[in-house]
Amino acid sequence: MMLVKSIKEMRGIVKQWGKEGLSVGYVPTMGALHEGHQSLIERAALENDRVVVSVFVNPTQFGPNEDFDAYPRDIEKDCALCEKLGVHAVFSPDAQELYFPNRSTTVHVSALTDVLCGSKRPGHFDGVCLVVAKFFNILQPERAYFGQKDAQQVAVVKRMVRDLNFDLEIVACPIVRELDGLAKSSRNVYLSPQEREAALVLNRSLEIAKSALDHGERNASVLKAALLSCIVQEPLAEIDYVEIVDSESLQVLKGKITRSILIPIAVYIGKIRLIDNITYEI
């Protein structure tokens, strides 16, 4: 396995793979790899001849009061896991390598970024789209793998790829959970034992909503009320948002549900912001 720092070297490697007729699967990460990332890498290895994992904590997607400096970083541990999983190259450029100091280009996907996390974190998805577009351009993969836990991110990146005619497939992979239901996240390491227990309220509330849907509930407002009622019972939880949205447009639904929906939630447990979601096909 190669650890690559320069764009020029990484481009040379993927160009050579292309000459050999080898397909490339790409897994974008910010490091601190866990079982969720592992599931993406394993899927990429099954479906491609070569796998590239990027490890890059992207400064342009963090707001001024967010945890960029504190975000966990352990490139040696990440590389060890990647090598174990059969990754062919880890691409980990410095910010100075990836971004020009006088850069003036942005990538903005309208509408889909005006709701949910986008409304709470202005500029976040512009940063995501910019860095992902850069990596797509450098790596030229056939497929890129994203976790469904970041459902809005998946929808935004898919729309960007469609609108800008990127020649690749976006593969959304299922949420990986702990045995007790908590969605795997790099931020889980920040939780105290008490907060870790409290965090189970996210999945518990989504299970309540799913059960209601299974039993025929089709009123979005009723579902939202059930979610809120569950979460507010946890003293350590502070709701950022709870919504019922159309799974494609991400527009908020309030009346009768007639098509596929996404139920995304964002909840602070202490100071740690956690997200989770389920999709439901009507």
CSV table of C-alpha atoms in Angstrom, one decimal:
chain,number,residue,atom,x,y,z
A,1,MET,CA,0.0,0.0,0.0
A,2,MET,CA,1.2,3.5,-0.9
A,3,LEU,CA,0.8,6.7,1.2
A,4,VAL,CA,0.7,9.5,-1.2
A,5,LYS,CA,1.0,13.2,-0.4
A,6,SER,CA,1.3,15.0,-3.7
A,7,ILE,CA,-1.4,15.5,-6.4
A,8,LYS,CA,1.2,15.0,-9.1
A,9,GLU,CA,2.2,11.6,-7.8
A,10,MET,CA,-1.4,10.5,-7.2
A,11,ARG,CA,-2.4,11.5,-10.7
A,12,GLY,CA,0.5,9.5,-12.1
A,13,ILE,CA,-0.6,6.4,-10.2
A,14,VAL,CA,-4.2,6.5,-11.3
A,15,LYS,CA,-3.2,7.3,-14.9
A,16,GLN,CA,-1.1,4.2,-14.9
A,17,TRP,CA,-3.9,2.1,-13.5
A,18,GLY,CA,-6.1,3.5,-16.3
A,19,LYS,CA,-3.6,2.4,-19.0
A,20,GLU,CA,-3.7,-1.1,-17.5
A,21,GLY,CA,-7.5,-1.1,-17.7
A,22,LEU,CA,-8.0,-1.2,-13.9
A,23,SER,CA,-11.1,0.3,-12.3
A,24,VAL,CA,-10.7,2.7,-9.4
A,25,GLY,CA,-13.0,2.8,-6.3
A,26,TYR,CA,-12.7,5.8,-4.1
A,27,VAL,CA,-13.6,6.3,-0.4
A,28,PRO,CA,-13.4,9.9,0.9
A,29,THR,CA,-12.7,10.2,4.6
A,30,MET,CA,-11.5,12.7,7.2
A,31,GLY,CA,-9.6,10.0,8.9
A,32,ALA,CA,-10.2,8.6,12.4
A,33,LEU,CA,-11.4,5.5,10.6
A,34,HIS,CA,-14.0,3.2,12.2
A,35,GLU,CA,-16.2,0.2,11.2
A,36,GLY,CA,-18.4,2.5,9.2
A,37,HIS,CA,-15.5,3.5,7.0
A,38,GLN,CA,-14.4,-0.1,6.9
A,39,SER,CA,-17.7,-1.2,5.4
A,40,LEU,CA,-17.2,1.4,2.6
A,41,ILE,CA,-13.7,0.2,1.9
A,42,GLU,CA,-14.8,-3.4,1.8
A,43,ARG,CA,-17.6,-2.6,-0.7
A,44,ALA,CA,-15.2,-0.6,-2.8
A,45,ALA,CA,-12.7,-3.6,-2.8
A,46,LEU,CA,-15.5,-5.9,-4.0
A,47,GLU,CA,-16.5,-3.7,-6.9
A,48,ASN,CA,-13.2,-2.3,-8.2
A,49,ASP,CA,-9.7,-3.4,-9.2
A,50,ARG,CA,-8.0,-0.6,-7.2
A,51,VAL,CA,-9.1,1.2,-4.0
A,52,VAL,CA,-8.0,4.7,-3.0
A,53,VAL,CA,-8.9,6.2,0.4
A,54,SER,CA,-8.4,9.9,1.0
A,55,VAL,CA,-7.6,11.0,4.5
A,56,PHE,CA,-8.0,14.8,4.7
A,57,VAL,CA,-9.5,16.9,7.4
A,58,ASN,CA,-11.0,19.5,5.1
A,59,PRO,CA,-10.8,23.1,6.6
A,60,THR,CA,-13.4,24.6,4.1
A,61,GLN,CA,-16.3,22.5,5.5
A,62,PHE,CA,-15.8,23.6,9.2
A,63,GLY,CA,-17.5,26.7,10.6
A,64,PRO,CA,-15.6,29.2,12.8
A,65,ASN,CA,-16.9,27.6,16.0
A,66,GLU,CA,-16.6,24.0,15.0
A,67,ASP,CA,-14.1,21.4,16.0
A,68,PHE,CA,-11.5,21.5,13.1
A,69,ASP,CA,-8.5,21.8,15.4
A,70,ALA,CA,-9.8,19.1,17.8
A,71,TYR,CA,-11.0,16.7,15.1
A,72,PRO,CA,-9.2,13.3,15.8
A,73,ARG,CA,-6.2,12.6,13.6
A,74,ASP,CA,-4.1,9.4,13.5
A,75,ILE,CA,-2.7,8.8,10.0
A,76,GLU,CA,-0.6,5.8,11.2
A,77,LYS,CA,-3.6,4.0,12.6
A,78,ASP,CA,-5.7,4.9,9.6
A,79,CYS,CA,-3.0,3.6,7.2
A,80,ALA,CA,-2.6,0.3,9.2
A,81,LEU,CA,-6.4,-0.3,8.9
A,82,CYS,CA,-6.4,0.5,5.2
A,83,GLU,CA,-3.5,-1.8,4.5
A,84,LYS,CA,-5.2,-4.6,6.4
A,85,LEU,CA,-8.3,-4.1,4.2
A,86,GLY,CA,-6.4,-4.2,1.0
A,87,VAL,CA,-6.4,-0.5,0.0
A,88,HIS,CA,-3.9,0.2,-2.7
A,89,ALA,CA,-3.3,3.9,-2.0
A,90,VAL,CA,-4.0,6.3,0.8
A,91,PHE,CA,-4.1,9.9,-0.5
A,92,SER,CA,-3.4,12.4,2.3
A,93,PRO,CA,-2.4,15.8,1.0
A,94,ASP,CA,-1.7,18.8,3.1
A,95,ALA,CA,-4.2,21.7,2.8
A,96,GLN,CA,-1.4,23.8,1.2
A,97,GLU,CA,-1.1,21.1,-1.5
A,98,LEU,CA,-4.8,20.9,-2.2
A,99,TYR,CA,-5.8,24.6,-1.9
A,100,PHE,CA,-4.3,27.6,-3.6
A,101,PRO,CA,-3.9,30.6,-1.2
A,102,ASN,CA,-5.7,32.9,-3.7
A,103,ARG,CA,-8.4,30.4,-4.7
A,104,SER,CA,-11.6,32.0,-6.0
A,105,THR,CA,-13.7,29.0,-7.1
A,106,THR,CA,-16.6,27.6,-5.1
A,107,VAL,CA,-19.1,24.8,-5.7
A,108,HIS,CA,-22.6,25.5,-4.5
A,109,VAL,CA,-25.6,23.2,-4.8
A,110,SER,CA,-28.7,25.2,-4.2
A,111,ALA,CA,-32.0,24.1,-2.6
A,112,LEU,CA,-30.7,20.8,-1.2
A,113,THR,CA,-28.2,22.7,1.0
A,114,ASP,CA,-30.7,25.2,2.4
A,115,VAL,CA,-32.3,22.7,4.8
A,116,LEU,CA,-31.3,20.4,7.7
A,117,CYS,CA,-27.5,20.5,8.4
A,118,GLY,CA,-27.1,23.1,5.6
A,119,SER,CA,-29.3,25.6,7.4
A,120,LYS,CA,-27.5,25.0,10.6
A,121,ARG,CA,-24.0,25.1,9.2
A,122,PRO,CA,-23.8,27.8,6.6
A,123,GLY,CA,-21.1,27.1,4.0
A,124,HIS,CA,-20.6,23.5,5.1
A,125,PHE,CA,-21.8,21.8,2.0
A,126,ASP,CA,-20.0,24.3,-0.3
A,127,GLY,CA,-16.8,23.1,1.4
A,128,VAL,CA,-17.8,19.5,1.0
A,129,CYS,CA,-18.6,19.9,-2.7
A,130,LEU,CA,-15.4,21.8,-3.4
A,131,VAL,CA,-13.1,19.2,-1.8
A,132,VAL,CA,-15.1,16.2,-3.2
A,133,ALA,CA,-15.0,17.8,-6.7
A,134,LYS,CA,-11.2,18.2,-6.4
A,135,PHE,CA,-10.7,14.6,-5.4
A,136,PHE,CA,-13.0,13.4,-8.2
A,137,ASN,CA,-10.9,15.4,-10.6
A,138,ILE,CA,-7.6,14.1,-9.3
A,139,LEU,CA,-8.5,10.5,-8.9
A,140,GLN,CA,-10.9,9.9,-11.8
A,141,PRO,CA,-12.6,7.0,-10.1
A,142,GLU,CA,-15.4,4.9,-11.6
A,143,ARG,CA,-17.2,4.8,-8.2
A,144,ALA,CA,-17.1,6.8,-5.0
A,145,TYR,CA,-18.5,5.4,-1.7
A,146,PHE,CA,-20.4,7.4,0.9
A,147,GLY,CA,-22.1,6.4,4.1
A,148,GLN,CA,-25.9,6.9,4.3
A,149,LYS,CA,-25.5,8.2,7.9
A,150,ASP,CA,-24.7,11.5,6.2
A,151,ALA,CA,-27.8,11.3,4.1
A,152,GLN,CA,-27.9,15.0,3.1
A,153,GLN,CA,-24.3,14.8,2.0
A,154,VAL,CA,-25.1,11.9,-0.2
A,155,ALA,CA,-28.0,13.7,-1.8
A,156,VAL,CA,-26.0,16.9,-2.4
A,157,VAL,CA,-23.0,15.0,-3.9
A,158,LYS,CA,-25.3,13.0,-6.1
A,159,ARG,CA,-26.9,16.2,-7.4
A,160,MET,CA,-23.5,17.8,-8.0
A,161,VAL,CA,-22.3,14.8,-9.9
A,162,ARG,CA,-25.4,14.9,-12.1
A,163,ASP,CA,-25.4,18.6,-12.7
A,164,LEU,CA,-21.7,18.8,-13.5
A,165,ASN,CA,-21.6,15.6,-15.6
A,166,PHE,CA,-19.0,13.8,-13.6
A,167,ASP,CA,-18.3,10.4,-15.1
A,168,LEU,CA,-18.7,8.3,-12.0
A,169,GLU,CA,-21.2,6.5,-9.8
A,170,ILE,CA,-22.0,7.6,-6.3
A,171,VAL,CA,-22.6,4.5,-4.1
A,172,ALA,CA,-24.5,5.0,-0.9
A,173,CYS,CA,-23.8,2.4,1.8
A,174,PRO,CA,-25.9,1.5,4.8
A,175,ILE,CA,-25.4,3.0,8.2
A,176,VAL,CA,-23.1,0.8,10.4
A,177,ARG,CA,-24.2,0.7,14.1
A,178,GLU,CA,-22.9,-0.4,17.4
A,179,LEU,CA,-24.6,-3.5,18.9
A,180,ASP,CA,-26.9,-1.2,20.9
A,181,GLY,CA,-27.9,0.8,17.9
A,182,LEU,CA,-25.7,3.9,18.0
A,183,ALA,CA,-24.6,5.0,14.6
A,184,LYS,CA,-20.8,4.7,14.2
A,185,SER,CA,-19.2,8.1,14.1
A,186,SER,CA,-15.7,9.6,14.6
A,187,ARG,CA,-17.3,12.0,17.1
A,188,ASN,CA,-18.5,9.1,19.4
A,189,VAL,CA,-15.0,9.1,21.0
A,190,TYR,CA,-15.8,12.5,22.6
A,191,LEU,CA,-18.8,11.1,24.6
A,192,SER,CA,-18.4,10.4,28.3
A,193,PRO,CA,-19.9,7.1,29.5
A,194,GLN,CA,-23.0,8.9,30.6
A,195,GLU,CA,-23.3,10.8,27.3
A,196,ARG,CA,-22.7,7.5,25.4
A,197,GLU,CA,-25.7,6.0,27.1
A,198,ALA,CA,-27.8,9.1,26.5
A,199,ALA,CA,-26.9,9.1,22.8
A,200,LEU,CA,-29.0,5.9,22.3
A,201,VAL,CA,-32.0,8.2,22.3
A,202,LEU,CA,-31.3,9.0,18.6
A,203,ASN,CA,-31.8,5.5,17.3
A,204,ARG,CA,-34.6,4.8,19.8
A,205,SER,CA,-36.6,7.7,18.5
A,206,LEU,CA,-36.1,6.6,14.9
A,207,GLU,CA,-37.2,3.1,15.8
A,208,ILE,CA,-40.4,4.6,17.2
A,209,ALA,CA,-41.0,6.4,14.0
A,210,LYS,CA,-40.3,3.3,11.9
A,211,SER,CA,-42.7,1.3,14.0
A,212,ALA,CA,-45.4,3.9,13.5
A,213,LEU,CA,-44.9,3.8,9.8
A,214,ASP,CA,-45.0,0.0,9.8
A,215,HIS,CA,-48.4,0.2,11.5
A,216,GLY,CA,-49.7,2.5,8.8
A,217,GLU,CA,-49.1,6.0,10.1
A,218,ARG,CA,-48.8,8.4,7.2
A,219,ASN,CA,-49.1,11.8,8.8
A,220,ALA,CA,-45.7,13.6,8.8
A,221,SER,CA,-46.7,15.9,11.7
A,222,VAL,CA,-47.7,12.9,13.9
A,223,LEU,CA,-44.4,11.2,13.2
A,224,LYS,CA,-42.4,14.3,14.0
A,225,ALA,CA,-44.3,14.7,17.3
A,226,ALA,CA,-43.5,11.1,18.2
A,227,LEU,CA,-39.8,11.7,17.6
A,228,LEU,CA,-39.7,14.9,19.6
A,229,SER,CA,-41.6,13.3,22.5
A,230,CYS,CA,-39.0,10.5,22.7
A,231,ILE,CA,-35.9,12.8,22.5
A,232,VAL,CA,-37.0,15.4,25.0
A,233,GLN,CA,-37.3,12.7,27.7
A,234,GLU,CA,-33.4,12.5,27.7
A,235,PRO,CA,-32.0,15.2,29.9
A,236,LEU,CA,-28.6,15.4,28.2
A,237,ALA,CA,-30.2,15.7,24.7
A,238,GLU,CA,-30.7,19.1,23.0
A,239,ILE,CA,-32.4,18.9,19.6
A,240,ASP,CA,-30.8,20.7,16.7
A,241,TYR,CA,-33.4,19.5,14.2
A,242,VAL,CA,-35.9,16.7,13.6
A,243,GLU,CA,-37.7,16.5,10.3
A,244,ILE,CA,-39.6,14.4,7.9
A,245,VAL,CA,-38.5,15.1,4.3
A,246,ASP,CA,-38.9,13.9,0.8
A,247,SER,CA,-35.9,11.5,0.2
A,248,GLU,CA,-35.0,13.1,-3.1
A,249,SER,CA,-35.7,16.8,-2.8
A,250,LEU,CA,-35.1,17.0,1.0
A,251,GLN,CA,-38.1,19.3,1.2
A,252,VAL,CA,-39.9,19.2,4.6
A,253,LEU,CA,-43.2,17.3,4.6
A,254,LYS,CA,-46.0,18.2,7.0
A,255,GLY,CA,-49.1,16.5,5.7
A,256,LYS,CA,-49.8,13.0,4.2
A,257,ILE,CA,-46.8,10.9,3.3
A,258,THR,CA,-47.3,9.4,-0.2
A,259,ARG,CA,-43.7,8.5,-1.3
A,260,SER,CA,-40.2,7.6,-0.1
A,261,ILE,CA,-39.1,9.7,2.9
A,262,LEU,CA,-36.0,10.4,4.9
A,263,ILE,CA,-36.2,11.1,8.6
A,264,PRO,CA,-33.0,12.9,9.6
A,265,ILE,CA,-32.2,14.1,13.1
A,266,ALA,CA,-29.4,16.1,14.7
A,267,VAL,CA,-29.1,16.1,18.4
A,268,TYR,CA,-26.5,17.5,20.8
A,269,ILE,CA,-25.5,15.1,23.6
A,270,GLY,CA,-23.7,17.5,25.9
A,271,LYS,CA,-21.5,19.4,23.5
A,272,ILE,CA,-21.3,16.7,20.9
A,273,ARG,CA,-23.5,17.0,17.8
A,274,LEU,CA,-24.7,13.6,16.5
A,275,ILE,CA,-26.7,12.9,13.4
A,276,ASP,CA,-28.7,9.8,12.4
A,277,ASN,CA,-31.5,9.0,10.0
A,278,ILE,CA,-33.7,6.3,8.4
A,279,THR,CA,-35.2,6.1,5.0
A,280,TYR,CA,-38.7,4.6,4.5
A,281,GLU,CA,-40.2,3.5,1.2
A,282,ILE,CA,-44.0,3.9,0.9
